[in-house]
Every structure is written in structure tokens, then in C-alpha cells.
Amino acid sequence: MYRSIVEAVFDHAKTTPDKLCLADDTSRVTYREYAEKIGKAAAVFADLGVKDGDTVVLEANQTVDYLALELALHLLRAVFVPAEKSTAPEKIAALAVSAEADVIVTNKPVEAEGKTSLTVSEFYEKANAVTETPDFSFPDADTVSEILFSTGTTGKEKGIVLTHGNDIALAENVVYGVEMKPDNVEMIPSPMNHSHGLRRYYANMWLGATVVLLGSVLDMNRFFKNLDELGVNSMDLVPSALSVILRLSKGKLAEYRDRLRYIQLGSAPINKADKETVRELLPDTMLYNFYGSTESGCIIIYEFNHTANKENCIGHPAHNCELIIVDDDRNPIKSDAEHTGLLSSKGPMNMKGYFKDEEETAKALKGGVVYSNDIAYIDEDGDVILLGRKGDVINIGGKKVSPDEIENTAKKMEGIDDCACIPVPDEMKGSVPKLFVKMKRGTEFDQVKITEFL
């Protein structure tokens, strides 16, 4: 239907012009007002010489103004490169060099040699003076929309190149995954330079719903004011933010049990205690967790309410995702608990590649398939069981064993307070697991009983 998120926003500006589109801690805009803001910002970028294919670095913020700048770049077919809020000026300048950007827009002044640099306030002084915006055509799905720079697990910084088609596919994964409705009002405190928050925002814009940005999860007054005044009926959180909210709100969330449709989580597994607290406070609120990466987005979704509590289960494939389990040579295998492999994904949400890095791209992407280093299998119900990351998993004579699985099992034994599992060399099997245990006070260590229990 749509080729880009900006096209969706402009379409909703025609069909539902007076509907609340975005709100932040200090401002609110309808879809019509947001489209006008995007058009004026695009006119300023065009005056600065930004054109099709150019990259522009924007320092992130939890504001309507920041997100309008992003979509203005999309409207021009330029490439959006976000920098984390409060990034040191020299790092922003270095990012602009890495991304080959000629224009930088930041929250505070930044000097970068050979670059055009403006603050957000300076930019909007120009934008507010725009009286007429030129005609624009929307970008095609295969046009590059953004480059998200990520350090990753290897420590090497990579620029993940994404297209407008990727953004649309990822939006659909979220919308269908949480069964989002057009009257959705979702509060998102996640930083808008990260793929997690951006993709939830895209999903709401694709559907024509409403996004409420929250500057800080520590601001409980604003948090509950958004719920009361803006009719927030869903939330997107990272697990650490959920923990903070549960601690600071002291059970007040229960007052909204009839309103909150879902809480979706991502970027890390949810804490078991927090999961149970949410279930107690909000028994009818759906609780979802997305698995994914910047390279492939949210590709697997786990719904806690009606899914059996399987050990290490991360859910089933998202709307646009085809999951493939492969061996070390990237050959597809039929997986089960005895035949595990590397988790890989295929679909329109997968990145185009790493920015100007063919070597790293070849390691992660081939034929539209993104390959991960996560060891997993798909069980008889079609659910994905994640065992750990390659290198962390212990290879015992060809059988892959997750140290997490051993630790989680050991912790169920009465008397064990904590434990840690590591691989040690073995002449016969190559390596075997070794478990260190800490017993609870007053409990005697008994190796035979522990071994029998395991």
C-alpha cells in the first residue's frame, strides 16, 4: 500500500487530518500539522543543498521536531543518520565523516570542519519562516532511508543500511505482531536514535495511529499525565524501563487495567519477576516480547499471555519473516532439540548491507538472508527455542549445550543460591560443562545430589 513511512503520514494527513499524530512532553500535532511541519523542514534542507542520496546526521531527541526532521529527509530521498542524544561534539563530527554527511543538525552547537552545522532551534527559525513548500514526490521502496550505526558484539562500528521498503516491512511486523488498531495511542520512552524506538514509531505512523513520546521514564508525573490526558492505551518499553516504572509507580498501574491493551518489549529478555508483577497488576493486558537485531528488525514475537511457558522460547516468526536454521556452512537443516543450528531470517525487513563494508556484509548477508550467531531450533509447535550465542554454547562431542540452560536448571534445586557454568577441555568430547555453585547459608554442598538433580 505505502512505499515509505513518510508517504503513509501524508496520506493520513489527507484522510484523518485532525487526528492526533504525535505528542511529546511540551507539544502536540495532528496529522495535518505534522505533514506541514515535515514539508517546511524539507524546504530548509533543500535550501541547504541536501538532495537525493545525501546523508545528514541528526542528534536525537524525544521530540516532535526531531522526528519531523527525519521524515523531511525521507521526503527529499536523503539518508537519515541518527546520533544519540548528548553525544560528545567530536563524536558527532566523527560520525558525520564516517557517514559521509555534509549537514549536521544538533541540540547544541557543534563545530565540524567542512560540514554545515545547525542547531535544532536555528533550523526551525528557518523552517518557521517558510511560507510555501515545493512539490515533492515520495521515495520508492528500494531507496535508502537511513544508516543506523551500531558497535555490535565484535566492537567494530558498522553502519546498517536500510531502505524505505525495510521500514514498511518492519512496521507491518509490529502492527500484525501486537494486533495494533487504528485508534492505538502508544507511549514510547525508548530513544529515537535506536532501531527499537524508531520501528515502533514507524508502525503507528504506517497505521495512522498516535505516538506519545516520553522524555524520561523517571518522570512519573508526566507518565501518568499522558495516560490520563492523551488516552494512552499501549506502551513500548525496554525491560529495564519496565523495571523502573514498576518500582516507581508502586502498583498504580493497576488503575489502568481496563485501558492498557498491550505492553510490547524488545532489545532484551524480560525479568521473570517483572513479568509476574505485570500479570498481577494488568491481568487483561497483552504482554509481548520481540526478538531481533538492527540488521533484520523484530523478526520473532513471543506472546506471554496465552503461550505455554517453555524454557528458552522466544516465540514464532513475525508477519514478514521466514526463519531458517542452518549449519556452520549455512546449509538449511531440519532442526529439533537434538539438531540445533544458527538462526537466520529471510524477508523484506532485512537490511541492504553494511555501509561501504563488503567484507562484513558478506559475513552477515547473502541472497537476502541475514545470518546470526545465535544457536536455536524450531520445535514441533513452530516456536523458536534460543540456546545462546555461538561461542557461548558448549560443543560436547558435537552436541550443542547452552550454559544458560544448565544454570537455569541448577537454580531450581533447593539449596542452590547461584551458579555459573563454563566449558573446560576434555580429551574425549572436546569440551564439557563445569558448574560452579554457591549454596544458600546453612545448606551443605553435596555433589552427588546436585548431579542427580541435573
Short mmCIF file of C-alpha atoms in Angstrom, two decimals:
data_model
loop_
_atom_site.label_atom_id
_atom_site.label_comp_id
_atom_site.label_asym_id
_atom_site.label_seq_id
_atom_site.Cartn_x
_atom_site.Cartn_y
_atom_site.Cartn_z
CA MET A 1 0.00 0.00 0.00
CA TYR A 2 2.70 2.50 1.05
CA ARG A 3 6.26 2.64 -0.25
CA SER A 4 7.57 4.69 2.68
CA ILE A 5 6.57 5.86 6.15
CA VAL A 6 6.53 9.49 5.04
CA GLU A 7 4.03 8.60 2.30
CA ALA A 8 1.80 7.00 4.96
CA VAL A 9 1.93 10.13 7.12
CA PHE A 10 0.97 12.40 4.22
CA ASP A 11 -1.87 10.05 3.26
CA HIS A 12 -3.24 10.11 6.82
CA ALA A 13 -2.91 13.91 6.74
CA LYS A 14 -5.49 13.83 3.93
CA THR A 15 -7.84 11.15 5.30
CA THR A 16 -7.65 11.94 9.06
CA PRO A 17 -6.17 15.47 9.16
CA ASP A 18 -7.36 16.39 12.65
CA LYS A 19 -6.35 13.16 14.36
CA LEU A 20 -3.59 13.45 16.96
CA CYS A 21 -0.43 12.15 15.34
CA LEU A 22 2.41 12.90 17.75
CA ALA A 23 2.85 14.35 21.23
CA ASP A 24 5.95 14.98 23.30
CA ASP A 25 6.49 16.49 26.74
CA THR A 26 5.68 20.01 25.51
CA SER A 27 3.84 19.83 22.18
CA ARG A 28 1.17 18.01 20.14
CA VAL A 29 0.49 17.85 16.40
CA THR A 30 -2.31 16.46 14.26
CA TYR A 31 -1.52 14.56 11.08
CA ARG A 32 -2.16 17.70 9.01
CA GLU A 33 0.12 19.79 11.24
CA TYR A 34 2.81 17.12 11.18
CA ALA A 35 2.76 16.92 7.36
CA GLU A 36 3.06 20.71 7.18
CA LYS A 37 5.99 20.64 9.59
CA ILE A 38 7.73 17.95 7.55
CA GLY A 39 7.19 19.92 4.32
CA LYS A 40 8.69 23.11 5.78
CA ALA A 41 11.68 21.21 7.16
CA ALA A 42 12.23 19.60 3.75
CA ALA A 43 12.24 23.05 2.16
CA VAL A 44 15.00 24.18 4.55
CA PHE A 45 17.09 21.07 3.90
CA ALA A 46 16.68 21.67 0.16
CA ASP A 47 17.90 25.27 0.61
CA LEU A 48 20.94 23.88 2.44
CA GLY A 49 21.74 21.84 -0.65
CA VAL A 50 20.52 18.46 0.61
CA LYS A 51 19.43 16.31 -2.30
CA ASP A 52 18.63 12.77 -3.35
CA GLY A 53 21.08 10.30 -1.74
CA ASP A 54 22.83 12.81 0.56
CA THR A 55 23.35 11.79 4.18
CA VAL A 56 22.51 14.06 7.12
CA VAL A 57 23.37 13.49 10.79
CA LEU A 58 20.66 14.37 13.32
CA GLU A 59 21.25 14.35 17.07
CA ALA A 60 18.32 12.52 18.62
CA ASN A 61 15.70 13.86 20.98
CA GLN A 62 12.31 12.71 22.26
CA THR A 63 10.52 15.48 20.38
CA VAL A 64 8.13 16.04 17.51
CA ASP A 65 10.66 18.45 15.97
CA TYR A 66 13.36 15.78 15.73
CA LEU A 67 11.10 13.20 14.10
CA ALA A 68 9.81 15.77 11.62
CA LEU A 69 13.42 16.41 10.53
CA GLU A 70 13.87 12.71 9.89
CA LEU A 71 10.80 12.42 7.67
CA ALA A 72 11.75 15.64 5.90
CA LEU A 73 14.95 13.91 4.82
CA HIS A 74 12.94 10.91 3.67
CA LEU A 75 10.73 13.24 1.63
CA LEU A 76 13.85 14.52 -0.15
CA ARG A 77 15.12 10.94 -0.68
CA ALA A 78 18.05 11.87 1.54
CA VAL A 79 19.51 9.49 4.12
CA PHE A 80 18.88 9.93 7.84
CA VAL A 81 21.79 9.13 10.22
CA PRO A 82 20.83 9.45 13.91
CA ALA A 83 23.28 10.23 16.71
CA GLU A 84 22.49 9.50 20.33
CA LYS A 85 21.31 12.44 22.44
CA SER A 86 24.13 14.28 24.25
CA THR A 87 26.83 12.64 22.16
CA ALA A 88 30.13 14.50 22.52
CA PRO A 89 30.64 17.07 19.71
CA GLU A 90 33.82 15.37 18.46
CA LYS A 91 31.96 12.05 18.17
CA ILE A 92 29.17 13.66 16.17
CA ALA A 93 31.77 15.20 13.87
CA ALA A 94 33.45 11.78 13.51
CA LEU A 95 30.07 10.17 12.74
CA ALA A 96 29.48 12.74 10.01
CA VAL A 97 32.83 11.76 8.47
CA SER A 98 32.04 8.02 8.69
CA ALA A 99 28.61 8.55 7.12
CA GLU A 100 29.98 11.00 4.52
CA ALA A 101 27.44 13.59 5.66
CA ASP A 102 27.74 17.27 4.71
CA VAL A 103 25.00 18.57 7.02
CA ILE A 104 24.62 18.14 10.80
CA VAL A 105 21.67 19.21 12.98
CA THR A 106 22.27 19.01 16.72
CA ASN A 107 20.71 20.07 20.01
CA LYS A 108 23.72 22.23 20.92
CA PRO A 109 26.29 23.87 18.62
CA VAL A 110 28.85 21.51 17.08
CA GLU A 111 31.82 22.56 15.01
CA ALA A 112 32.77 20.15 12.25
CA GLU A 113 35.32 21.11 9.64
CA GLY A 114 33.88 21.21 6.14
CA LYS A 115 30.32 20.49 7.35
CA THR A 116 27.21 22.67 7.52
CA SER A 117 26.17 22.56 11.18
CA LEU A 118 22.97 23.98 12.69
CA THR A 119 21.20 23.59 16.00
CA VAL A 120 17.58 22.43 16.03
CA SER A 121 16.46 25.91 17.16
CA GLU A 122 18.41 27.58 14.31
CA PHE A 123 16.91 25.12 11.86
CA TYR A 124 13.34 25.82 12.97
CA GLU A 125 13.88 29.57 12.81
CA LYS A 126 14.37 28.99 9.10
CA ALA A 127 11.52 26.45 8.87
CA ASN A 128 9.01 28.72 10.59
CA ALA A 129 9.75 31.41 8.03
CA VAL A 130 8.86 29.09 5.12
CA THR A 131 5.60 30.25 3.55
CA GLU A 132 5.43 27.90 0.61
CA THR A 133 6.76 24.39 0.18
CA PRO A 134 7.66 22.99 -3.24
CA ASP A 135 6.01 19.86 -4.62
CA PHE A 136 7.62 16.60 -3.53
CA SER A 137 7.26 13.03 -4.73
CA PHE A 138 7.58 10.14 -2.32
CA PRO A 139 10.62 7.84 -2.36
CA ASP A 140 10.49 4.35 -3.82
CA ALA A 141 10.65 1.31 -1.55
CA ASP A 142 14.20 0.39 -2.63
CA THR A 143 15.59 3.87 -1.89
CA VAL A 144 17.92 4.07 1.14
CA SER A 145 16.15 5.71 4.09
CA GLU A 146 18.68 5.57 6.92
CA ILE A 147 22.01 4.31 8.18
CA LEU A 148 21.99 3.17 11.79
CA PHE A 149 25.49 2.91 13.22
CA SER A 150 25.98 0.15 15.76
CA THR A 151 29.06 -1.10 17.57
CA GLY A 152 27.77 -4.68 17.72
CA THR A 153 29.28 -7.66 19.55
CA THR A 154 32.64 -7.53 17.77
CA GLY A 155 33.39 -3.97 18.88
CA LYS A 156 33.70 -2.81 15.28
CA GLU A 157 31.35 0.02 14.34
CA LYS A 158 29.06 -0.82 11.45
CA GLY A 159 26.56 1.28 9.52
CA ILE A 160 23.39 -0.75 8.89
CA VAL A 161 21.91 0.49 5.59
CA LEU A 162 18.10 0.31 5.47
CA THR A 163 15.58 1.14 2.76
CA HIS A 164 12.07 2.54 2.87
CA GLY A 165 10.84 -0.94 1.99
CA ASN A 166 12.63 -2.28 5.06
CA ASP A 167 10.89 0.35 7.22
CA ILE A 168 7.48 -0.64 5.86
CA ALA A 169 8.09 -4.37 6.36
CA LEU A 170 9.27 -3.78 9.92
CA ALA A 171 6.23 -1.61 10.64
CA GLU A 172 3.99 -4.44 9.42
CA ASN A 173 5.81 -6.93 11.65
CA VAL A 174 5.00 -4.79 14.67
CA VAL A 175 1.42 -3.93 13.67
CA TYR A 176 0.42 -7.53 12.99
CA GLY A 177 2.51 -8.86 15.86
CA VAL A 178 0.69 -6.89 18.57
CA GLU A 179 -2.63 -6.70 16.68
CA MET A 180 -2.44 -2.92 16.65
CA LYS A 181 -5.64 -0.99 15.88
CA PRO A 182 -6.04 2.44 14.17
CA ASP A 183 -7.16 4.04 17.47
CA ASN A 184 -3.90 2.96 19.11
CA VAL A 185 -2.25 5.57 21.35
CA GLU A 186 1.20 4.26 22.18
CA MET A 187 3.64 5.77 24.64
CA ILE A 188 7.29 5.32 23.63
CA PRO A 189 10.09 6.38 26.01
CA SER A 190 12.74 4.46 24.04
CA PRO A 191 15.44 6.69 22.46
CA MET A 192 14.60 7.61 18.88
CA ASN A 193 18.12 7.08 17.56
CA HIS A 194 17.84 3.35 18.24
CA SER A 195 16.10 0.91 15.93
CA HIS A 196 13.83 -0.27 18.76
CA GLY A 197 12.02 3.01 19.32
CA LEU A 198 12.10 4.08 15.67
CA ARG A 199 10.41 0.92 14.46
CA ARG A 200 7.56 1.17 16.96
CA TYR A 201 7.05 4.78 15.87
CA TYR A 202 7.04 3.67 12.21
CA ALA A 203 4.38 1.05 12.95
CA ASN A 204 1.99 3.63 14.40
CA MET A 205 2.62 6.06 11.55
CA TRP A 206 2.03 3.31 8.96
CA LEU A 207 -1.32 2.51 10.56
CA GLY A 208 -2.36 6.12 11.19
CA ALA A 209 -2.34 5.73 14.97
CA THR A 210 -0.92 8.06 17.66
CA VAL A 211 2.52 8.13 19.30
CA VAL A 212 3.23 9.80 22.64
CA LEU A 213 6.92 10.41 23.28
CA LEU A 214 8.15 10.37 26.88
CA GLY A 215 11.36 12.19 27.71
CA SER A 216 12.25 10.04 30.72
CA VAL A 217 10.71 7.03 32.46
CA LEU A 218 11.79 8.64 35.73
CA ASP A 219 9.14 11.34 35.21
CA MET A 220 6.18 9.52 36.75
CA ASN A 221 4.04 12.67 36.82
CA ARG A 222 4.35 13.02 33.04
CA PHE A 223 3.94 9.26 32.59
CA PHE A 224 0.54 9.17 34.29
CA LYS A 225 -0.48 12.54 32.84
CA ASN A 226 -0.03 11.02 29.38
CA LEU A 227 -2.21 8.08 30.38
CA ASP A 228 -4.93 10.36 31.74
CA GLU A 229 -4.94 13.26 29.26
CA LEU A 230 -3.90 11.64 25.99
CA GLY A 231 -5.68 8.33 26.37
CA VAL A 232 -2.58 6.15 26.12
CA ASN A 233 -3.77 2.58 25.64
CA SER A 234 -0.48 0.79 24.85
CA MET A 235 3.21 1.08 25.63
CA ASP A 236 6.55 0.15 24.14
CA LEU A 237 9.35 -0.38 26.63
CA VAL A 238 12.73 -1.96 27.03
CA PRO A 239 12.77 -4.34 30.03
CA SER A 240 14.95 -2.04 32.14
CA ALA A 241 12.44 0.80 31.66
CA LEU A 242 9.61 -1.52 32.70
CA SER A 243 11.50 -2.35 35.90
CA VAL A 244 11.91 1.36 36.70
CA ILE A 245 8.22 2.07 36.08
CA LEU A 246 7.09 -0.84 38.25
CA ARG A 247 9.31 0.32 41.12
CA LEU A 248 8.43 4.00 40.94
CA SER A 249 4.70 3.64 40.28
CA LYS A 250 4.16 1.36 43.31
CA GLY A 251 1.17 -0.53 41.94
CA LYS A 252 -0.60 2.49 40.44
CA LEU A 253 -0.60 0.82 37.02
CA ALA A 254 -3.39 -1.43 38.28
CA GLU A 255 -5.74 1.56 37.98
CA TYR A 256 -5.36 1.32 34.19
CA ARG A 257 -6.01 -2.41 33.87
CA ASP A 258 -9.15 -1.82 31.80
CA ARG A 259 -7.41 0.54 29.38
CA LEU A 260 -3.96 -0.78 28.55
CA ARG A 261 -4.23 -3.16 25.60
CA TYR A 262 -0.64 -4.27 25.46
CA ILE A 263 2.92 -3.66 26.54
CA GLN A 264 5.50 -4.62 23.95
CA LEU A 265 9.11 -5.15 24.92
CA GLY A 266 12.32 -5.64 22.99
CA SER A 267 16.13 -5.40 22.99
CA ALA A 268 16.48 -7.84 25.93
CA PRO A 269 14.54 -10.60 27.74
CA ILE A 270 12.01 -9.54 30.35
CA ASN A 271 12.81 -10.14 34.02
CA LYS A 272 10.70 -13.04 35.35
CA ALA A 273 9.67 -11.13 38.48
CA ASP A 274 8.60 -8.12 36.40
CA LYS A 275 6.58 -10.37 34.11
CA GLU A 276 4.66 -11.77 37.06
CA THR A 277 4.11 -8.28 38.51
CA VAL A 278 2.64 -7.06 35.21
CA ARG A 279 0.37 -10.08 35.04
CA GLU A 280 -0.86 -9.35 38.56
CA LEU A 281 -1.40 -5.60 38.04
CA LEU A 282 -2.70 -5.84 34.45
CA PRO A 283 -4.28 -9.29 34.03
CA ASP A 284 -6.02 -8.40 30.74
CA THR A 285 -3.10 -6.51 29.16
CA MET A 286 -1.26 -8.42 26.45
CA LEU A 287 2.46 -8.73 27.04
CA TYR A 288 4.75 -9.19 24.03
CA ASN A 289 8.49 -9.55 23.60
CA PHE A 290 10.24 -9.09 20.24
CA TYR A 291 13.49 -10.76 19.27
CA GLY A 292 15.58 -9.20 16.53
CA SER A 293 18.53 -7.07 15.57
CA THR A 294 19.23 -3.78 13.85
CA GLU A 295 20.07 -5.78 10.70
CA SER A 296 16.77 -7.66 10.50
CA GLY A 297 14.49 -5.89 12.96
CA CYS A 298 11.76 -7.53 15.01
CA ILE A 299 11.51 -10.94 13.38
CA ILE A 300 10.21 -13.15 16.21
CA ILE A 301 7.44 -12.33 18.67
CA TYR A 302 6.56 -14.03 21.96
CA GLU A 303 3.13 -13.51 23.48
CA PHE A 304 3.27 -14.34 27.19
CA ASN A 305 -0.46 -14.42 27.95
CA HIS A 306 -1.58 -17.50 26.04
CA THR A 307 1.68 -19.25 25.21
CA ALA A 308 2.94 -22.15 27.29
CA ASN A 309 5.92 -21.12 29.39
CA LYS A 310 8.61 -23.01 27.51
CA GLU A 311 12.20 -22.81 28.64
CA ASN A 312 14.25 -20.54 26.34
CA CYS A 313 11.32 -19.96 23.97
CA ILE A 314 11.37 -16.63 22.10
CA GLY A 315 8.15 -17.14 20.12
CA HIS A 316 7.12 -17.55 16.50
CA PRO A 317 8.09 -15.73 13.26
CA ALA A 318 6.72 -12.23 12.66
CA HIS A 319 4.44 -11.32 9.73
CA ASN A 320 7.09 -10.78 7.02
CA CYS A 321 9.72 -13.19 8.32
CA GLU A 322 10.79 -16.62 7.11
CA LEU A 323 13.06 -18.32 9.63
CA ILE A 324 15.76 -20.76 8.55
CA ILE A 325 18.02 -22.85 10.80
CA VAL A 326 21.38 -23.51 9.14
CA ASP A 327 24.56 -25.43 9.95
CA ASP A 328 28.02 -23.85 10.21
CA ASP A 329 28.29 -23.92 6.40
CA ARG A 330 24.94 -22.09 6.03
CA ASN A 331 23.13 -25.15 4.73
CA PRO A 332 19.47 -25.27 5.87
CA ILE A 333 18.72 -28.10 8.31
CA LYS A 334 15.57 -29.59 9.84
CA SER A 335 16.08 -28.62 13.45
CA ASP A 336 14.92 -30.02 16.76
CA ALA A 337 16.30 -30.31 20.29
CA GLU A 338 18.92 -32.81 19.10
CA HIS A 339 19.75 -30.96 15.88
CA THR A 340 20.38 -27.29 16.55
CA GLY A 341 21.87 -24.68 14.25
CA LEU A 342 22.30 -20.99 13.56
CA LEU A 343 19.20 -18.81 13.43
CA SER A 344 18.78 -16.91 10.16
CA SER A 345 15.98 -14.90 8.60
CA LYS A 346 14.69 -14.01 5.16
CA GLY A 347 12.21 -11.29 4.26
CA PRO A 348 11.68 -7.68 3.12
CA MET A 349 12.71 -6.34 6.54
CA ASN A 350 16.35 -7.39 6.13
CA MET A 351 18.98 -4.68 5.72
CA LYS A 352 20.54 -3.79 2.40
CA GLY A 353 24.01 -4.29 3.90
CA TYR A 354 26.71 -2.53 5.90
CA PHE A 355 27.72 0.92 4.73
CA LYS A 356 30.77 0.65 2.44
CA ASP A 357 31.86 -2.62 4.04
CA GLU A 358 31.54 -5.51 1.61
CA GLU A 359 33.59 -7.86 3.80
CA GLU A 360 31.32 -7.54 6.85
CA THR A 361 28.21 -7.59 4.65
CA ALA A 362 29.27 -10.95 3.17
CA LYS A 363 29.64 -12.36 6.70
CA ALA A 364 26.10 -11.46 7.68
CA LEU A 365 24.04 -11.27 4.49
CA LYS A 366 23.75 -13.45 1.38
CA GLY A 367 20.85 -13.84 -1.04
CA GLY A 368 18.61 -11.70 1.14
CA VAL A 369 19.21 -13.91 4.19
CA VAL A 370 20.64 -12.39 7.39
CA TYR A 371 22.70 -14.93 9.33
CA SER A 372 23.14 -14.62 13.08
CA ASN A 373 25.45 -16.35 15.54
CA ASP A 374 22.53 -17.42 17.73
CA ILE A 375 22.12 -21.16 18.31
CA ALA A 376 18.48 -22.25 18.11
CA TYR A 377 15.96 -24.80 16.91
CA ILE A 378 12.29 -24.76 15.94
CA ASP A 379 10.14 -27.14 17.98
CA GLU A 380 7.08 -29.18 16.99
CA ASP A 381 4.78 -26.19 17.69
CA GLY A 382 6.72 -23.89 15.37
CA ASP A 383 8.20 -21.97 18.29
CA VAL A 384 11.83 -20.86 18.30
CA ILE A 385 13.98 -22.14 21.17
CA LEU A 386 17.07 -19.96 21.63
CA LEU A 387 20.02 -21.67 23.33
CA GLY A 388 22.66 -18.94 23.24
CA ARG A 389 25.25 -17.31 21.03
CA LYS A 390 27.81 -19.30 19.09
CA GLY A 391 31.00 -19.15 21.13
CA ASP A 392 28.99 -19.17 24.35
CA VAL A 393 27.37 -22.54 23.57
CA ILE A 394 29.39 -25.59 24.69
CA ASN A 395 30.08 -28.18 22.00
CA ILE A 396 30.14 -31.57 23.75
CA GLY A 397 31.21 -34.11 21.16
CA GLY A 398 29.01 -32.47 18.53
CA LYS A 399 26.04 -31.83 20.83
CA LYS A 400 25.42 -28.13 21.46
CA VAL A 401 24.60 -27.33 25.08
CA SER A 402 23.66 -23.91 26.42
CA PRO A 403 25.36 -22.95 29.70
CA ASP A 404 22.28 -20.81 30.43
CA GLU A 405 20.11 -23.93 30.27
CA ILE A 406 22.33 -25.72 32.81
CA GLU A 407 22.39 -22.69 35.12
CA ASN A 408 18.62 -22.19 34.94
CA THR A 409 18.06 -25.86 35.76
CA ALA A 410 20.51 -25.84 38.67
CA LYS A 411 18.86 -22.77 40.20
CA LYS A 412 15.63 -24.75 40.53
CA MET A 413 17.27 -27.06 43.06
CA GLU A 414 16.51 -26.23 46.65
CA GLY A 415 19.65 -25.08 48.42
CA ILE A 416 21.45 -23.56 45.43
CA ASP A 417 21.65 -19.78 45.73
CA ASP A 418 23.55 -19.04 42.50
CA CYS A 419 25.71 -20.76 39.91
CA ALA A 420 27.81 -20.28 36.79
CA CYS A 421 28.62 -22.72 34.00
CA ILE A 422 31.75 -22.65 31.83
CA PRO A 423 33.33 -25.03 29.26
CA VAL A 424 36.51 -26.92 30.16
CA PRO A 425 38.67 -29.05 27.82
CA ASP A 426 38.02 -32.80 27.62
CA GLU A 427 40.15 -35.34 25.74
CA MET A 428 37.19 -37.49 24.69
CA LYS A 429 34.48 -34.92 23.92
CA GLY A 430 36.47 -31.78 23.16
CA SER A 431 34.83 -29.84 25.97
CA VAL A 432 32.42 -30.46 28.82
CA PRO A 433 30.49 -28.11 31.11
CA LYS A 434 31.78 -27.28 34.56
CA LEU A 435 29.38 -25.80 37.09
CA PHE A 436 30.31 -23.53 39.97
CA VAL A 437 27.63 -23.34 42.68
CA LYS A 438 27.01 -21.09 45.65
CA MET A 439 24.92 -22.80 48.32
CA LYS A 440 22.40 -20.98 50.48
CA ARG A 441 23.50 -20.29 54.04
CA GLY A 442 23.09 -23.40 56.18
CA THR A 443 22.86 -25.74 53.17
CA GLU A 444 25.51 -28.41 52.74
CA PHE A 445 27.19 -28.91 49.37
CA ASP A 446 26.54 -32.40 48.01
CA GLN A 447 27.97 -33.01 44.54
CA VAL A 448 26.18 -36.33 44.07
CA LYS A 449 22.74 -34.87 44.82
CA ILE A 450 23.34 -31.91 42.52
CA THR A 451 24.49 -34.20 39.70
CA GLU A 452 21.46 -36.45 40.18
CA PHE A 453 19.17 -33.41 40.14
CA LEU A 454 20.66 -32.13 36.91
#
